[in-house]
mmCIF file of C-alpha atoms in Angstrom:
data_model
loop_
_atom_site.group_PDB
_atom_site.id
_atom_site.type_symbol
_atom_site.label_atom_id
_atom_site.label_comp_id
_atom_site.label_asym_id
_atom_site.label_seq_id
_atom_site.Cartn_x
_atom_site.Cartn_y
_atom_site.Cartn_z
ATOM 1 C CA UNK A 733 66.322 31.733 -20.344
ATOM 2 C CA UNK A 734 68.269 31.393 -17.403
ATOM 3 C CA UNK A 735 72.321 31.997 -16.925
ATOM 4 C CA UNK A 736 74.296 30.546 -14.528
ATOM 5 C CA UNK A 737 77.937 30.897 -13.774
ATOM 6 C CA UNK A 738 79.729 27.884 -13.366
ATOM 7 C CA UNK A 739 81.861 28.587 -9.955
ATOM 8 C CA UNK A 740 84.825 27.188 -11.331
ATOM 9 C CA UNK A 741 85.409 28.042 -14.489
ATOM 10 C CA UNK A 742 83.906 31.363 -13.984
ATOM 11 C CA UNK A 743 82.209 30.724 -17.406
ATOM 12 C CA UNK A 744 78.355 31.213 -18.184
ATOM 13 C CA UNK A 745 75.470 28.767 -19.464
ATOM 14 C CA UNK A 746 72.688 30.232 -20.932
ATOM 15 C CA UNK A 747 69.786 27.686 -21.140
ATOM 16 C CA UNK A 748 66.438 28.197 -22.675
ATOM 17 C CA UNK A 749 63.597 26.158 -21.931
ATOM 18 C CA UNK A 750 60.780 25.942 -24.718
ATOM 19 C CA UNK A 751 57.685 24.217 -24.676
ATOM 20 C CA UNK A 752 56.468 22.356 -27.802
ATOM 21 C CA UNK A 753 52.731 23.296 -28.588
ATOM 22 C CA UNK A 754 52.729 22.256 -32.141
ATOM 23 C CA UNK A 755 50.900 25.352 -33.173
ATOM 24 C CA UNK A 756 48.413 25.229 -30.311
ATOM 25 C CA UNK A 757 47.529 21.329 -30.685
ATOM 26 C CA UNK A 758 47.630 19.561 -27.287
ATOM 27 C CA UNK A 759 50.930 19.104 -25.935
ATOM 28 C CA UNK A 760 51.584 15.848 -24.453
ATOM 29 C CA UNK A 761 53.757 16.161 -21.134
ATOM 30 C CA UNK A 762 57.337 16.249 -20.486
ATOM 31 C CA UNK A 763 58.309 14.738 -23.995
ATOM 32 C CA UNK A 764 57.237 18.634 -24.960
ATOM 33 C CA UNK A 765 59.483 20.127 -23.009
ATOM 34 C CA UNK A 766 63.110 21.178 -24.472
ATOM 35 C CA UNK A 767 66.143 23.331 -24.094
ATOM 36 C CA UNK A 768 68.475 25.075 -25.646
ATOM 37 C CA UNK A 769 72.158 25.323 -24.308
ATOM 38 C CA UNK A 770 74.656 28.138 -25.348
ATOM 39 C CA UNK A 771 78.095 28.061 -23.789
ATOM 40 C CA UNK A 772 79.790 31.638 -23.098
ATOM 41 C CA UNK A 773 83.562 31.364 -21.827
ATOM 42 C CA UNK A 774 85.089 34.552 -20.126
ATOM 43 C CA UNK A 775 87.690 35.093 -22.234
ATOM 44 C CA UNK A 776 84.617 35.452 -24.893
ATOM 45 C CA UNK A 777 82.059 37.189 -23.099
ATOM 46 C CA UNK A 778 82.376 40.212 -25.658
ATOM 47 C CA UNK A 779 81.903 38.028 -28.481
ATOM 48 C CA UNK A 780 79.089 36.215 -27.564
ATOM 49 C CA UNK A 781 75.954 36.945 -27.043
ATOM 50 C CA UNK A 782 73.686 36.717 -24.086
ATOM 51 C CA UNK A 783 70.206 35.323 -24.797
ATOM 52 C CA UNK A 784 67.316 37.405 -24.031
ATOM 53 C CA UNK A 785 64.394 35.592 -22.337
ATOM 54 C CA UNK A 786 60.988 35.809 -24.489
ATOM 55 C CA UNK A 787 57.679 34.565 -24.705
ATOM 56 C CA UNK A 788 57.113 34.614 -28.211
ATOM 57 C CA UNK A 789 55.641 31.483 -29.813
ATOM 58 C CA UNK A 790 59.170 30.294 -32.035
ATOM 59 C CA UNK A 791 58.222 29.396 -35.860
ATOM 60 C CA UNK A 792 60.800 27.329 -37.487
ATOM 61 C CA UNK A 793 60.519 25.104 -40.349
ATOM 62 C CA UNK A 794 62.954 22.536 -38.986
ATOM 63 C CA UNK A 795 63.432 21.443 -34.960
ATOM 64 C CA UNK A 796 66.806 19.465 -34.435
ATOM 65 C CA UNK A 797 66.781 17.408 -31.781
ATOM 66 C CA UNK A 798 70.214 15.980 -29.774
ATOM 67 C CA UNK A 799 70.604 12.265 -29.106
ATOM 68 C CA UNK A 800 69.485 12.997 -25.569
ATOM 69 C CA UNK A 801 66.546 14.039 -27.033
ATOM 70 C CA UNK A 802 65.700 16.645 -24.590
ATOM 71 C CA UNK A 803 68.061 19.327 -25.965
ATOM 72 C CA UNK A 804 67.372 20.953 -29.540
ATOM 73 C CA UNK A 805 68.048 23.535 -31.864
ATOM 74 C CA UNK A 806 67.403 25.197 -35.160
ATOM 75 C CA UNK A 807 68.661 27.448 -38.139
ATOM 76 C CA UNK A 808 65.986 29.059 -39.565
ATOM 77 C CA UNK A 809 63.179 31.238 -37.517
ATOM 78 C CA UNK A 810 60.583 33.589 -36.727
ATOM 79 C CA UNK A 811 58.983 34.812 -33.969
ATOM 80 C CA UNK A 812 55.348 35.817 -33.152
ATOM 81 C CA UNK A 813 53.041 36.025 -30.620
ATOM 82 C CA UNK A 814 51.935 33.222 -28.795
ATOM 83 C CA UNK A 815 47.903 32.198 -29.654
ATOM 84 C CA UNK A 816 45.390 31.535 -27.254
ATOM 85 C CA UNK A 817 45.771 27.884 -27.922
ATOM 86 C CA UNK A 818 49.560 28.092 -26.807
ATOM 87 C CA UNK A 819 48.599 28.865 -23.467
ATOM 88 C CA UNK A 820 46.016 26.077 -23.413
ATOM 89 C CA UNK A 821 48.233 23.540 -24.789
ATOM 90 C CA UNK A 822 50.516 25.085 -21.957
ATOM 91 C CA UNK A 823 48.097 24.082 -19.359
ATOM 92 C CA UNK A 824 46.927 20.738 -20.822
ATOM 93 C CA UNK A 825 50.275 19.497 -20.823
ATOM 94 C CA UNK A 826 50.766 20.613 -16.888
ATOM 95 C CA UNK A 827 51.405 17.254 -15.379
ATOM 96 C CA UNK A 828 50.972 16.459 -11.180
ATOM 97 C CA UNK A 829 53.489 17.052 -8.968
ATOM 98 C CA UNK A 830 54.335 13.236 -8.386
ATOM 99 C CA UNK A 831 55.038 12.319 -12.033
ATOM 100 C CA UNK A 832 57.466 15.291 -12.312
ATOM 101 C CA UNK A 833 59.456 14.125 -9.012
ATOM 102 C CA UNK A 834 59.409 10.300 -10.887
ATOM 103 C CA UNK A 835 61.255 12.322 -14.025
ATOM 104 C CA UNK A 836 64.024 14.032 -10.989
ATOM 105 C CA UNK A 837 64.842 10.766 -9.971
ATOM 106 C CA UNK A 838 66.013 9.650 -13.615
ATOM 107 C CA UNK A 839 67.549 12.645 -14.003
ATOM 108 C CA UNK A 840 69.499 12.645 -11.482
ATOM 109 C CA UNK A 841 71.244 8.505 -12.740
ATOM 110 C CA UNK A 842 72.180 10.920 -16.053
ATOM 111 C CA UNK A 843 74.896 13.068 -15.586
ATOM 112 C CA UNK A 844 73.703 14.704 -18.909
ATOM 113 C CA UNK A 845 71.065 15.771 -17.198
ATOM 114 C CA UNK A 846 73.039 17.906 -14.349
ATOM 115 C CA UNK A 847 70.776 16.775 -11.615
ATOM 116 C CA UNK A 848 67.693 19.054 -12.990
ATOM 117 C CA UNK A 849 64.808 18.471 -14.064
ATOM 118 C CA UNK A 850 62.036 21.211 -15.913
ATOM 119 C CA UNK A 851 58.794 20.367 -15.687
ATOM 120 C CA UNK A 852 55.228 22.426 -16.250
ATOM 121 C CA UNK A 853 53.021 20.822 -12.979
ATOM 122 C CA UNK A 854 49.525 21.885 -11.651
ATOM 123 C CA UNK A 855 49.171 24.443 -9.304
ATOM 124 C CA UNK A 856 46.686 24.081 -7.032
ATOM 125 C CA UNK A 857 48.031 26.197 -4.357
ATOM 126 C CA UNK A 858 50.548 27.710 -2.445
ATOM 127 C CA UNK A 859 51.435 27.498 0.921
ATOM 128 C CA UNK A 860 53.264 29.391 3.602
ATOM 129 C CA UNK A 861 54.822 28.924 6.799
ATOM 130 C CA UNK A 862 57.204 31.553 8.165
ATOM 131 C CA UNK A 863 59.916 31.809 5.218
ATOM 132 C CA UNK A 864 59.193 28.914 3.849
ATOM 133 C CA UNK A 865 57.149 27.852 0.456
ATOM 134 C CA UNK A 866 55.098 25.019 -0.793
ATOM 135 C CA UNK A 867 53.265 24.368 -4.455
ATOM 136 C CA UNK A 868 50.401 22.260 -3.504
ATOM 137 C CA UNK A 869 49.127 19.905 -6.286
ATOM 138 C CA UNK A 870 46.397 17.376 -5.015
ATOM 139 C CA UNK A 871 47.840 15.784 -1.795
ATOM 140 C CA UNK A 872 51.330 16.442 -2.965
ATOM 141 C CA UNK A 873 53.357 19.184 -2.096
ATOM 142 C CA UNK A 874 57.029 20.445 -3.302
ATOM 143 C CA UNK A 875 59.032 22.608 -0.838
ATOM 144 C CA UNK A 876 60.206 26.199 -3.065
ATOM 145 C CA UNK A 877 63.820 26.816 -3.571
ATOM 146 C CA UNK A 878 65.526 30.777 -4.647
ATOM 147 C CA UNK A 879 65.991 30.370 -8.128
ATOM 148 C CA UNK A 880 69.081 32.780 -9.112
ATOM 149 C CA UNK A 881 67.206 35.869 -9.792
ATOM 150 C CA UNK A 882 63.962 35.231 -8.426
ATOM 151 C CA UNK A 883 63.605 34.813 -4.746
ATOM 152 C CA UNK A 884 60.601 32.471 -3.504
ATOM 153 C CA UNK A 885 59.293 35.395 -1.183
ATOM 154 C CA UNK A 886 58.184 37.112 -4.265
ATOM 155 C CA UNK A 887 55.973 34.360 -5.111
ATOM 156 C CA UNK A 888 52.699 35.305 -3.473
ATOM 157 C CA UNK A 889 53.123 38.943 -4.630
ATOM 158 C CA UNK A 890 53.009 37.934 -8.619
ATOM 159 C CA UNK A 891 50.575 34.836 -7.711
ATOM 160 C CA UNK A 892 46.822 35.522 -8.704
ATOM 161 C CA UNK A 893 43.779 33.442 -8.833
ATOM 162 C CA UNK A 894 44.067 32.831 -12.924
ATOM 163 C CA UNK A 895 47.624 31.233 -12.567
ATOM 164 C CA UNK A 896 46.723 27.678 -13.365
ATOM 165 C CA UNK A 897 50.209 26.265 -13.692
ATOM 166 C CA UNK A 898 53.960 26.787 -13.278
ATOM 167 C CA UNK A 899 57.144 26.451 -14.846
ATOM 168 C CA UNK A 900 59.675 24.888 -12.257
ATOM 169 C CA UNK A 901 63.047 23.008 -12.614
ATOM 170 C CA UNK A 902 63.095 20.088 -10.037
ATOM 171 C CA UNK A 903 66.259 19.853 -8.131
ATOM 172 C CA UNK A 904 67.283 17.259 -5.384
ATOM 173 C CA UNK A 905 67.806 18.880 -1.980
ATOM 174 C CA UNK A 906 70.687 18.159 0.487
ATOM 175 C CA UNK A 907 68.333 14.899 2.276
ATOM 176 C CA UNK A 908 67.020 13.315 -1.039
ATOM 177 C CA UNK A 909 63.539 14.909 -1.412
ATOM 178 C CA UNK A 910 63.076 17.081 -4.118
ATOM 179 C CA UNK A 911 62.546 20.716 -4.204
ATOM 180 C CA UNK A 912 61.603 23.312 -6.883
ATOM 181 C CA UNK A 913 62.651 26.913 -8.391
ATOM 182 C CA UNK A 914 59.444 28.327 -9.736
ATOM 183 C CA UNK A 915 60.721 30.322 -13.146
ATOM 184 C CA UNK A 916 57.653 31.001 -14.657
ATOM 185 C CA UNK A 917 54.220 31.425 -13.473
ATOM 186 C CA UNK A 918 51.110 30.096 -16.380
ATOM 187 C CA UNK A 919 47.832 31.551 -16.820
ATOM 188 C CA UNK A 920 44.940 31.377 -19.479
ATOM 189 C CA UNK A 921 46.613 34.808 -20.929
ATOM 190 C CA UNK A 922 50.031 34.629 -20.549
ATOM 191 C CA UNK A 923 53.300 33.187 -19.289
ATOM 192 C CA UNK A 924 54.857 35.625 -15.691
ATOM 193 C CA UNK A 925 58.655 35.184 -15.896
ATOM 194 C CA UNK A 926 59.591 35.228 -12.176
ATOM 195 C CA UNK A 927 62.918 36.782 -12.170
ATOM 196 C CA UNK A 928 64.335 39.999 -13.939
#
């Protein structure tokens, strides 16, 4: 999950993302990923509560899916923990670097879509310069964003040699290339949440 205040309003959106593994059968690419969206207003922040991020595997007997298709939600469910398979359906459903920029660009003709875009990608490597990040995949590379509560420089601290993908949300910078906030970090074992 990840909250952000809107600077206006001074209200908060929580937004889940979820990944669709269909009980640990391959996981086709982007169409898998989703997101939830909960609204909490100001005046209500007492009333409403915050969502807590987890990587349990989410059983529920009926998915709900918007007319964007991207955003769903359910009534019923249960949580366990996430299978072996999860994490390789996770994996197998990593897509390259340049089909995930492709999906920013459509994003960003939706204004549904706030200009964002989540994706799972390959990680190859990551590279450094100074203060400044890359997440190499093949010959492409995305230049690394701060997400809100997880600063890039703590990226080669949590990074290890089993991380085999990561969880970022494309964003277009200022001059029209894209640029990524790494949330979560993917290996054969688990899923690293990057910030607290």
């Amino acid at each position: 999950f990840v909250s952000r205040e809107d600077p206006v309003t001074g209200d908060f959106e929580d937004t889940g993302y979820w990944a669709l593994t269909s009980g640990g059968g391959p996981a086709a690419g982007p169409d898998r990923l989703c997101l939830t969206r909960t609204l909490r207003p100001r005046r209500a922040l007492a009333r409403v509560r915050q969502e807590d991020s987890t990587f349990d595997a989410l059983q529920t007997p009926a998915l709900y899916r918007y007319p964007s298709g991207r955003r769903v939600r359910w009534d019923e469910f249960t949580l366990e923990a996430p299978a072996p398979d999860d994490y390789a359906a996770l994996i197998a459903a990593a897509e390259p670097l340049s089909s995930a920029a492709r999906r920013l660009r459509e994003a960003l003709r939706d204004p549904l879509d706030r200009g964002a875009a989540p994706a799972v990608v390959r990680m190859d490597a990551l590279e450094t310069a100074g203060d400044r990040f890359w997440l190499v995949c093949g010959d492409a590379r995305l230049p690394l964003a701060d997400a809100p509560d997880a600063p890039v420089s703590l990226l080669p601290l949590m990074l290890s040699a089993s991380h085999r993908a990561a969880f970022v949300l494309l964003r277009a910078a200022p001059d029209g290339s894209a640029a990524g906030e790494v949330l979560s970090l993917i290996s054969d074992t688990a899923v690293t949440r990057m910030g607290g």
